[in-house]
Amino acid sequence: MFAFTLEKTVGNARAGRMQTAHGEALTPMFMPVGTQATVKALDTQDVLGARPQVILANTYHLYLRPGAELISRFGGVHGFMGYDKPLLTDSGGFQVFSLGEQMERKGPTDLPRTKISENGVEFFSYLDGSKHFFTPEKSIEIQRHLGADIIMAFDECLPDAADEPTARASVDRTHRWAQRCVTWWAEHDRQSVDLSTPGATGHYQALFGIIQGSQHRHLRELAAQQILSLPFDGIALGGETIGYNMPKTVEIMDWLRDVLPTDKPRYAMGLGRDPQNVIDAVQAGYDMFDCVAPTRLARNGALYFGRLNTTKSTWTWDSPYNKGRLQIGNHEFAEDHAPIQLDCDCYTCQQGYSRAYLHHLYRTQELTYYRLASIHNVRTMVRLTEELRQVILAE
Ligand SMILES: [Zn+2]
């Protein structure tokens, strides 16, 4: 089953624990993103070594390749990647919209557009241009094949700058899609215990609803009421704005603070590029975060360096480096004997790999660099949420 217990609140910051089909997960938590059923450059043992509470896989990518039904025959994403701890899949909505738009901008000019209708979304694969159609029911069915412990309702991800009429129509449609997700989920044995049913996972899949509404206060509030009227296990905040435009993200969180129930987990989708973003969102009352940035930044030579400071009422990520990360390709590290961060408990720093060695691997584009750098950045974000949890529990 799924359960969430709020353990302690300090200001708006919360510490809690959730029970999933694959065990307990503590909040606040940063969830590394395993887009293609792998956190880029890391194998499953590396992921376990970073000690995340939950990891995320992308429905859209796995549906297109290798296919959700194939993964189902391996016991879902858990069996496919040999990971026996809590997993979350997104609905595919974000990629359907964002990759569809990218193809319109970069792809051949005769490429058909992503088409939204009441029934769902017609889109074209970024891999081969083939045509596909996602409905709310289809998204849940695919996620059932993938078998994650937490699955997401199919929504329309609104751009940062969506105008009011566009956003209003979209919020209402996302509400109707959310109702259809709930209906399909309830009618198709949401506990998925009947293994004779195609796609059945043998365990309960918690379903989260997503609040959209772009930057319009009344629409965010309306969307929250709509999502809260349905029996979701958790509540997510979605849209391009979240995690991308941090001042607005925190403002939206403030608008909804008194609207959201305290007994359900709150998930800010796509938030977690910088440690400070996670700190700000925790202080705004959110519990779960995910972002591809830690591994992407690592591959681009940006390694997190800093420490959580909770001595003032506004908690901060203190670092001598710009944006809280050092650029390992810089000449200053060419003969630096120190690990990335001396008091970091990640595998890379604990093994004593020097900045000079990582600088060399980065400059020569050696594959080992991507692994060692990604391990450090992922563990740093996971550890940050562990430290935030300790601070909340200790107050
Ligand atoms: Zn480290």
Coordinates of C-alpha atoms and ligand atoms in Angstrom, one line a residue:
M1 CA 0.0 0.0 0.0
F2 CA 1.0 3.6 0.2
A3 CA 1.0 5.9 3.3
F4 CA 2.5 9.2 4.2
T5 CA 3.2 10.3 7.7
L6 CA 4.2 13.9 8.5
E7 CA 6.7 13.6 11.3
K8 CA 7.7 17.2 12.1
T9 CA 7.3 20.7 10.8
V10 CA 9.8 23.6 11.3
G11 CA 8.3 26.9 9.9
N12 CA 6.9 25.5 6.6
A13 CA 9.6 22.9 6.2
R14 CA 8.5 19.3 6.7
A15 CA 10.0 15.9 7.5
G16 CA 8.0 12.9 6.7
R17 CA 8.1 9.2 5.7
M18 CA 6.2 7.3 3.1
Q19 CA 5.5 3.7 2.8
T20 CA 5.7 2.3 -0.8
A21 CA 5.4 -1.2 -2.2
H22 CA 9.2 -1.3 -2.3
G23 CA 9.9 0.0 1.1
E24 CA 10.0 3.2 3.1
A25 CA 11.2 6.5 1.7
L26 CA 12.1 9.5 3.9
T27 CA 11.4 13.1 3.1
P28 CA 12.5 15.7 2.1
M29 CA 14.1 13.7 -0.8
F30 CA 15.9 14.4 -4.0
M31 CA 15.1 11.9 -6.7
P32 CA 17.8 11.2 -9.3
V33 CA 16.4 10.9 -12.8
G34 CA 16.9 7.6 -14.7
T35 CA 15.5 8.8 -18.0
Q36 CA 16.2 5.5 -19.9
A37 CA 16.0 3.3 -16.8
T38 CA 19.5 4.4 -15.9
V39 CA 20.8 7.5 -14.1
K40 CA 23.2 8.6 -16.8
A41 CA 26.7 7.2 -16.5
L42 CA 25.8 5.2 -13.3
D43 CA 24.9 1.6 -13.0
T44 CA 22.4 0.4 -10.4
Q45 CA 25.2 -0.2 -7.8
D46 CA 26.4 3.3 -8.2
V47 CA 22.8 4.6 -7.8
L48 CA 22.4 2.5 -4.6
G49 CA 25.7 4.0 -3.4
A50 CA 24.3 7.5 -3.6
R51 CA 21.5 6.3 -1.3
P52 CA 18.5 8.0 -2.9
Q53 CA 15.1 7.4 -1.3
V54 CA 13.3 7.2 -4.7
I55 CA 14.5 7.3 -8.3
L56 CA 12.6 8.4 -11.3
A57 CA 12.2 6.9 -14.8
N58 CA 10.6 8.5 -17.9
T59 CA 7.5 7.0 -19.3
Y60 CA 7.8 8.7 -22.7
H61 CA 11.4 7.5 -23.4
L62 CA 10.8 3.9 -22.2
Y63 CA 7.5 3.7 -24.1
L64 CA 9.3 4.6 -27.4
R65 CA 12.3 2.5 -26.7
P66 CA 12.5 -0.4 -25.7
G67 CA 8.7 -0.5 -25.2
A68 CA 6.7 -0.7 -22.0
E69 CA 5.4 -4.2 -22.6
L70 CA 8.9 -5.6 -23.1
I71 CA 9.9 -4.0 -19.7
S72 CA 6.8 -5.5 -18.2
R73 CA 8.1 -9.0 -19.2
F74 CA 11.2 -8.3 -17.1
G75 CA 9.2 -7.4 -14.0
G76 CA 8.9 -3.7 -14.8
V77 CA 11.6 -1.1 -14.4
H78 CA 12.6 -2.6 -11.1
G79 CA 13.4 -6.0 -12.7
F80 CA 14.8 -4.5 -15.9
M81 CA 17.4 -2.4 -14.1
G82 CA 17.8 -4.7 -11.1
Y83 CA 16.6 -2.0 -8.6
D84 CA 14.6 -3.2 -5.7
K85 CA 13.8 0.1 -4.0
P86 CA 11.1 2.8 -4.5
L87 CA 10.6 4.1 -8.1
L88 CA 8.5 6.8 -9.6
T89 CA 7.5 7.2 -13.3
D90 CA 6.2 10.5 -14.8
S91 CA 3.2 10.5 -17.1
G92 CA 5.0 11.2 -20.3
G93 CA 3.1 14.5 -20.7
F94 CA 6.1 16.7 -20.2
Q95 CA 8.2 15.1 -22.9
V96 CA 5.2 14.8 -25.3
F97 CA 4.8 18.6 -25.1
S98 CA 8.5 19.7 -24.7
L99 CA 10.1 17.3 -27.2
G100 CA 7.2 17.9 -29.7
E101 CA 7.9 21.6 -29.6
Q102 CA 11.6 21.1 -29.9
M103 CA 11.0 19.0 -33.1
E104 CA 8.9 21.8 -34.5
R105 CA 11.7 24.2 -33.9
K106 CA 14.7 22.1 -35.0
G107 CA 13.2 19.3 -37.1
P108 CA 12.2 19.2 -40.7
T109 CA 9.8 21.9 -41.6
D110 CA 7.2 19.5 -42.9
L111 CA 7.0 17.6 -39.6
P112 CA 3.5 17.5 -38.3
R113 CA 2.7 19.4 -35.1
T114 CA 1.8 18.0 -31.7
K115 CA -2.0 18.1 -31.6
I116 CA -4.0 18.3 -28.4
S117 CA -7.6 17.3 -28.4
E118 CA -10.1 16.5 -25.6
N119 CA -9.2 12.9 -26.0
G120 CA -5.5 13.2 -25.7
V121 CA -2.3 14.2 -27.6
E122 CA -1.1 13.1 -31.0
F123 CA 2.7 13.4 -31.2
F124 CA 5.6 12.3 -33.3
S125 CA 8.5 10.3 -32.1
Y126 CA 11.8 12.3 -31.8
L127 CA 13.5 9.1 -32.8
D128 CA 12.0 8.3 -36.1
G129 CA 9.0 10.7 -36.7
S130 CA 6.5 7.9 -36.2
K131 CA 3.0 8.9 -35.0
H132 CA 1.7 8.1 -31.5
F133 CA -1.3 9.0 -29.5
F134 CA -1.3 9.4 -25.7
T135 CA -4.6 9.5 -23.7
P136 CA -4.8 9.7 -19.9
E137 CA -5.8 6.0 -19.9
K138 CA -2.9 5.1 -22.2
S139 CA -0.4 6.9 -19.9
I140 CA -1.6 5.0 -16.8
E141 CA -1.6 1.7 -18.8
I142 CA 2.0 2.3 -19.8
Q143 CA 3.0 3.2 -16.3
R144 CA 1.3 0.0 -15.1
H145 CA 3.6 -2.0 -17.4
L146 CA 6.6 0.0 -16.1
G147 CA 5.5 -0.9 -12.5
A148 CA 6.8 2.0 -10.5
D149 CA 5.7 2.5 -6.9
I150 CA 4.5 6.0 -7.6
I151 CA 2.9 7.0 -10.9
M152 CA 1.7 10.4 -12.2
A153 CA -1.6 11.5 -13.8
F154 CA -1.4 12.6 -17.4
D155 CA -1.4 16.4 -17.6
E156 CA -0.7 19.2 -20.0
C157 CA 2.6 20.9 -19.0
L158 CA 2.0 24.6 -19.4
P159 CA 4.8 27.0 -20.5
D160 CA 6.1 29.7 -18.2
A161 CA 4.5 32.4 -20.2
A162 CA 1.1 30.8 -21.0
D163 CA -1.6 33.5 -21.2
E164 CA -4.7 33.4 -19.0
P165 CA -7.3 32.1 -21.6
T166 CA -4.9 29.4 -22.8
A167 CA -4.0 28.4 -19.2
R168 CA -7.6 28.3 -18.1
A169 CA -8.7 26.0 -21.0
S170 CA -5.7 23.8 -20.3
V171 CA -6.3 23.6 -16.5
D172 CA -9.9 22.5 -17.1
R173 CA -8.7 19.9 -19.6
T174 CA -6.0 18.6 -17.2
H175 CA -8.7 18.3 -14.6
R176 CA -10.9 16.1 -16.9
W177 CA -7.8 14.1 -17.8
A178 CA -7.0 13.6 -14.1
Q179 CA -10.5 12.3 -13.6
R180 CA -10.0 9.8 -16.4
C181 CA -6.7 8.7 -15.0
V182 CA -8.3 8.1 -11.6
T183 CA -11.2 6.2 -13.2
W184 CA -9.0 3.9 -15.3
W185 CA -6.6 3.3 -12.3
A186 CA -9.5 2.4 -10.1
E187 CA -11.2 0.2 -12.7
H188 CA -8.1 -1.7 -13.6
D189 CA -7.2 -3.1 -10.2
R190 CA -4.9 -0.3 -9.0
Q191 CA -3.3 -2.7 -6.6
S192 CA -2.3 -4.7 -9.7
V193 CA -2.4 -7.9 -7.7
D194 CA -4.0 -10.0 -10.3
L195 CA -0.9 -11.2 -12.2
S196 CA -3.1 -12.7 -15.0
T197 CA -3.9 -9.1 -16.0
P198 CA -1.5 -7.7 -18.6
G199 CA 0.8 -5.2 -17.1
A200 CA -0.1 -6.2 -13.5
T201 CA 2.9 -5.6 -11.2
G202 CA 1.8 -7.4 -8.1
H203 CA 2.0 -4.3 -6.0
Y204 CA 0.1 -1.1 -5.3
Q205 CA 1.0 1.8 -7.5
A206 CA 0.3 5.1 -5.8
L207 CA -1.2 7.8 -8.1
F208 CA -0.2 11.5 -7.8
G209 CA -2.2 14.4 -9.3
I210 CA -0.5 17.5 -10.8
I211 CA -1.5 21.1 -10.3
Q212 CA -0.9 23.3 -13.3
G213 CA -2.0 26.9 -14.0
S214 CA 1.2 28.5 -15.2
Q215 CA 1.8 31.9 -13.3
H216 CA -1.9 32.7 -12.7
R217 CA -2.8 32.7 -9.0
H218 CA -6.5 32.1 -9.5
L219 CA -5.8 29.2 -11.9
R220 CA -3.2 27.6 -9.6
E221 CA -5.8 27.8 -6.8
L222 CA -8.5 26.4 -9.1
A223 CA -6.3 23.6 -10.3
A224 CA -5.4 22.7 -6.7
Q225 CA -9.1 22.5 -5.7
Q226 CA -9.7 20.3 -8.8
I227 CA -6.8 17.9 -8.0
L228 CA -7.7 17.8 -4.3
S229 CA -11.3 16.7 -5.2
L230 CA -9.9 13.5 -6.5
P231 CA -8.5 10.5 -4.4
F232 CA -4.8 11.0 -5.2
D233 CA -2.1 9.7 -2.9
G234 CA 0.1 12.7 -3.4
I235 CA 0.1 16.2 -4.9
A236 CA 2.6 17.5 -7.5
L237 CA 3.3 21.0 -8.7
G238 CA 3.9 21.0 -12.4
G239 CA 4.6 23.4 -15.3
E240 CA 7.7 24.9 -17.0
T241 CA 7.8 27.6 -14.2
I242 CA 8.5 25.1 -11.4
G243 CA 12.3 24.9 -10.8
Y244 CA 13.0 27.0 -13.9
N245 CA 11.8 30.3 -12.6
M246 CA 12.6 30.0 -8.9
P247 CA 11.2 33.4 -7.6
K248 CA 7.9 32.5 -9.2
T249 CA 8.1 28.9 -8.1
V250 CA 8.3 30.0 -4.4
E251 CA 5.5 32.6 -5.0
I252 CA 3.2 29.8 -6.4
M253 CA 4.1 27.6 -3.4
D254 CA 3.1 30.5 -1.1
W255 CA -0.2 30.9 -2.9
L256 CA -1.1 27.3 -2.3
R257 CA 0.2 26.8 1.2
D258 CA -3.2 27.0 2.9
V259 CA -5.0 25.1 0.2
L260 CA -2.9 21.9 0.3
P261 CA -3.6 19.3 2.9
T262 CA -0.7 18.5 5.3
D263 CA -1.2 14.8 5.2
K264 CA -0.2 14.2 1.6
P265 CA 3.3 14.4 0.1
R266 CA 4.1 17.4 -2.0
Y267 CA 6.2 17.0 -5.1
A268 CA 7.8 19.9 -7.0
M269 CA 8.4 18.5 -10.5
G270 CA 11.7 19.2 -12.2
L271 CA 13.1 21.2 -9.4
G272 CA 16.7 20.7 -8.2
R273 CA 19.2 22.3 -10.5
D274 CA 21.0 24.0 -7.7
P275 CA 21.3 23.0 -4.0
Q276 CA 19.8 26.4 -3.1
N277 CA 16.6 25.6 -5.2
V278 CA 16.0 22.5 -3.1
I279 CA 16.6 24.4 0.2
D280 CA 14.2 27.1 -0.9
A281 CA 11.5 24.6 -1.8
V282 CA 11.9 22.7 1.4
Q283 CA 11.5 25.9 3.3
A284 CA 8.3 26.5 1.2
G285 CA 6.9 23.2 2.5
Y286 CA 7.7 20.7 -0.3
D287 CA 8.9 17.2 0.2
M288 CA 10.0 15.7 -3.2
F289 CA 12.2 17.0 -6.0
D290 CA 13.7 15.6 -9.2
C291 CA 16.0 17.1 -11.8
V292 CA 18.3 15.9 -14.5
A293 CA 20.7 18.8 -13.8
P294 CA 23.0 17.1 -11.3
T295 CA 24.2 14.5 -13.9
R296 CA 24.0 17.0 -16.8
L297 CA 26.0 19.6 -14.9
A298 CA 28.6 16.9 -13.9
R299 CA 29.0 15.9 -17.6
N300 CA 29.7 19.5 -18.4
G301 CA 32.4 19.9 -15.7
A302 CA 30.3 21.6 -13.0
L303 CA 30.7 19.9 -9.6
Y304 CA 28.7 21.0 -6.6
F305 CA 30.8 22.3 -3.7
G306 CA 29.4 23.9 -0.6
R307 CA 27.6 23.3 2.7
L308 CA 24.1 23.8 4.1
N309 CA 23.9 26.7 6.5
T310 CA 20.9 26.8 8.8
T311 CA 22.1 29.4 11.3
K312 CA 19.8 32.1 9.9
S313 CA 16.1 31.9 9.4
T314 CA 16.6 31.6 5.6
W315 CA 18.7 28.5 5.0
T316 CA 21.5 28.8 2.4
W317 CA 24.0 26.7 0.4
D318 CA 27.3 28.4 1.2
S319 CA 30.0 28.0 -1.3
P320 CA 33.1 30.0 -2.4
Y321 CA 32.2 29.2 -6.0
N322 CA 29.8 30.9 -8.4
K323 CA 26.4 29.1 -8.3
G324 CA 27.8 26.7 -5.7
R325 CA 29.7 24.6 -8.1
L326 CA 33.3 24.5 -9.2
Q327 CA 34.4 24.1 -12.9
I328 CA 36.7 21.1 -12.9
G329 CA 38.1 22.0 -16.3
N330 CA 39.6 25.2 -15.0
H331 CA 43.4 25.4 -15.0
E332 CA 43.5 26.1 -11.2
F333 CA 42.6 22.4 -10.6
A334 CA 45.3 20.9 -12.9
E335 CA 47.6 20.0 -10.0
D336 CA 45.2 20.1 -7.1
H337 CA 45.7 17.1 -4.8
A338 CA 42.4 17.5 -2.9
P339 CA 39.3 15.5 -3.7
I340 CA 36.3 17.5 -5.1
Q341 CA 35.1 18.2 -1.5
L342 CA 37.1 16.9 1.5
D343 CA 34.1 16.2 3.7
C344 CA 31.9 14.7 1.0
D345 CA 30.9 11.1 1.6
C346 CA 30.4 10.1 -2.0
Y347 CA 32.3 7.2 -3.5
T348 CA 34.5 9.5 -5.7
C349 CA 35.6 11.8 -2.9
Q350 CA 36.0 8.8 -0.4
Q351 CA 38.3 7.0 -2.9
G352 CA 40.5 10.1 -2.8
Y353 CA 40.4 10.8 -6.5
S354 CA 42.0 14.2 -6.8
R355 CA 40.7 17.2 -8.6
A356 CA 43.8 17.0 -10.8
Y357 CA 42.8 13.5 -11.9
L358 CA 39.2 14.5 -12.6
H359 CA 40.5 17.6 -14.4
H360 CA 42.6 15.4 -16.6
L361 CA 39.8 12.9 -17.2
Y362 CA 37.4 15.7 -18.1
R363 CA 39.8 17.4 -20.5
T364 CA 40.5 14.1 -22.2
Q365 CA 36.8 13.2 -22.2
E366 CA 37.5 9.9 -20.6
L367 CA 34.3 7.9 -19.9
T368 CA 35.3 7.3 -16.3
Y369 CA 35.0 11.0 -15.7
Y370 CA 31.3 11.0 -16.4
R371 CA 30.7 8.3 -13.8
L372 CA 32.9 9.8 -11.0
A373 CA 31.5 13.3 -11.5
S374 CA 27.9 12.1 -11.7
I375 CA 28.3 10.1 -8.5
H376 CA 29.5 13.2 -6.6
N377 CA 26.7 15.5 -7.8
V378 CA 23.9 13.0 -7.3
R379 CA 25.2 12.1 -3.8
T380 CA 25.6 15.8 -2.9
M381 CA 21.9 16.5 -3.7
V382 CA 20.7 13.4 -1.9
R383 CA 22.9 14.2 1.1
L384 CA 21.6 17.8 1.2
T385 CA 18.0 16.5 1.6
E386 CA 19.2 14.1 4.3
E387 CA 20.8 17.0 6.1
L388 CA 17.7 19.1 5.7
R389 CA 15.7 16.3 7.2
Q390 CA 18.1 16.1 10.2
V391 CA 17.8 19.8 10.8
I392 CA 14.0 19.7 10.8
L393 CA 13.9 16.7 13.1
A394 CA 16.4 18.2 15.5
E395 CA 14.6 21.5 16.0
Ligands
ZN1 ZN 31.9 13.8 -3.5

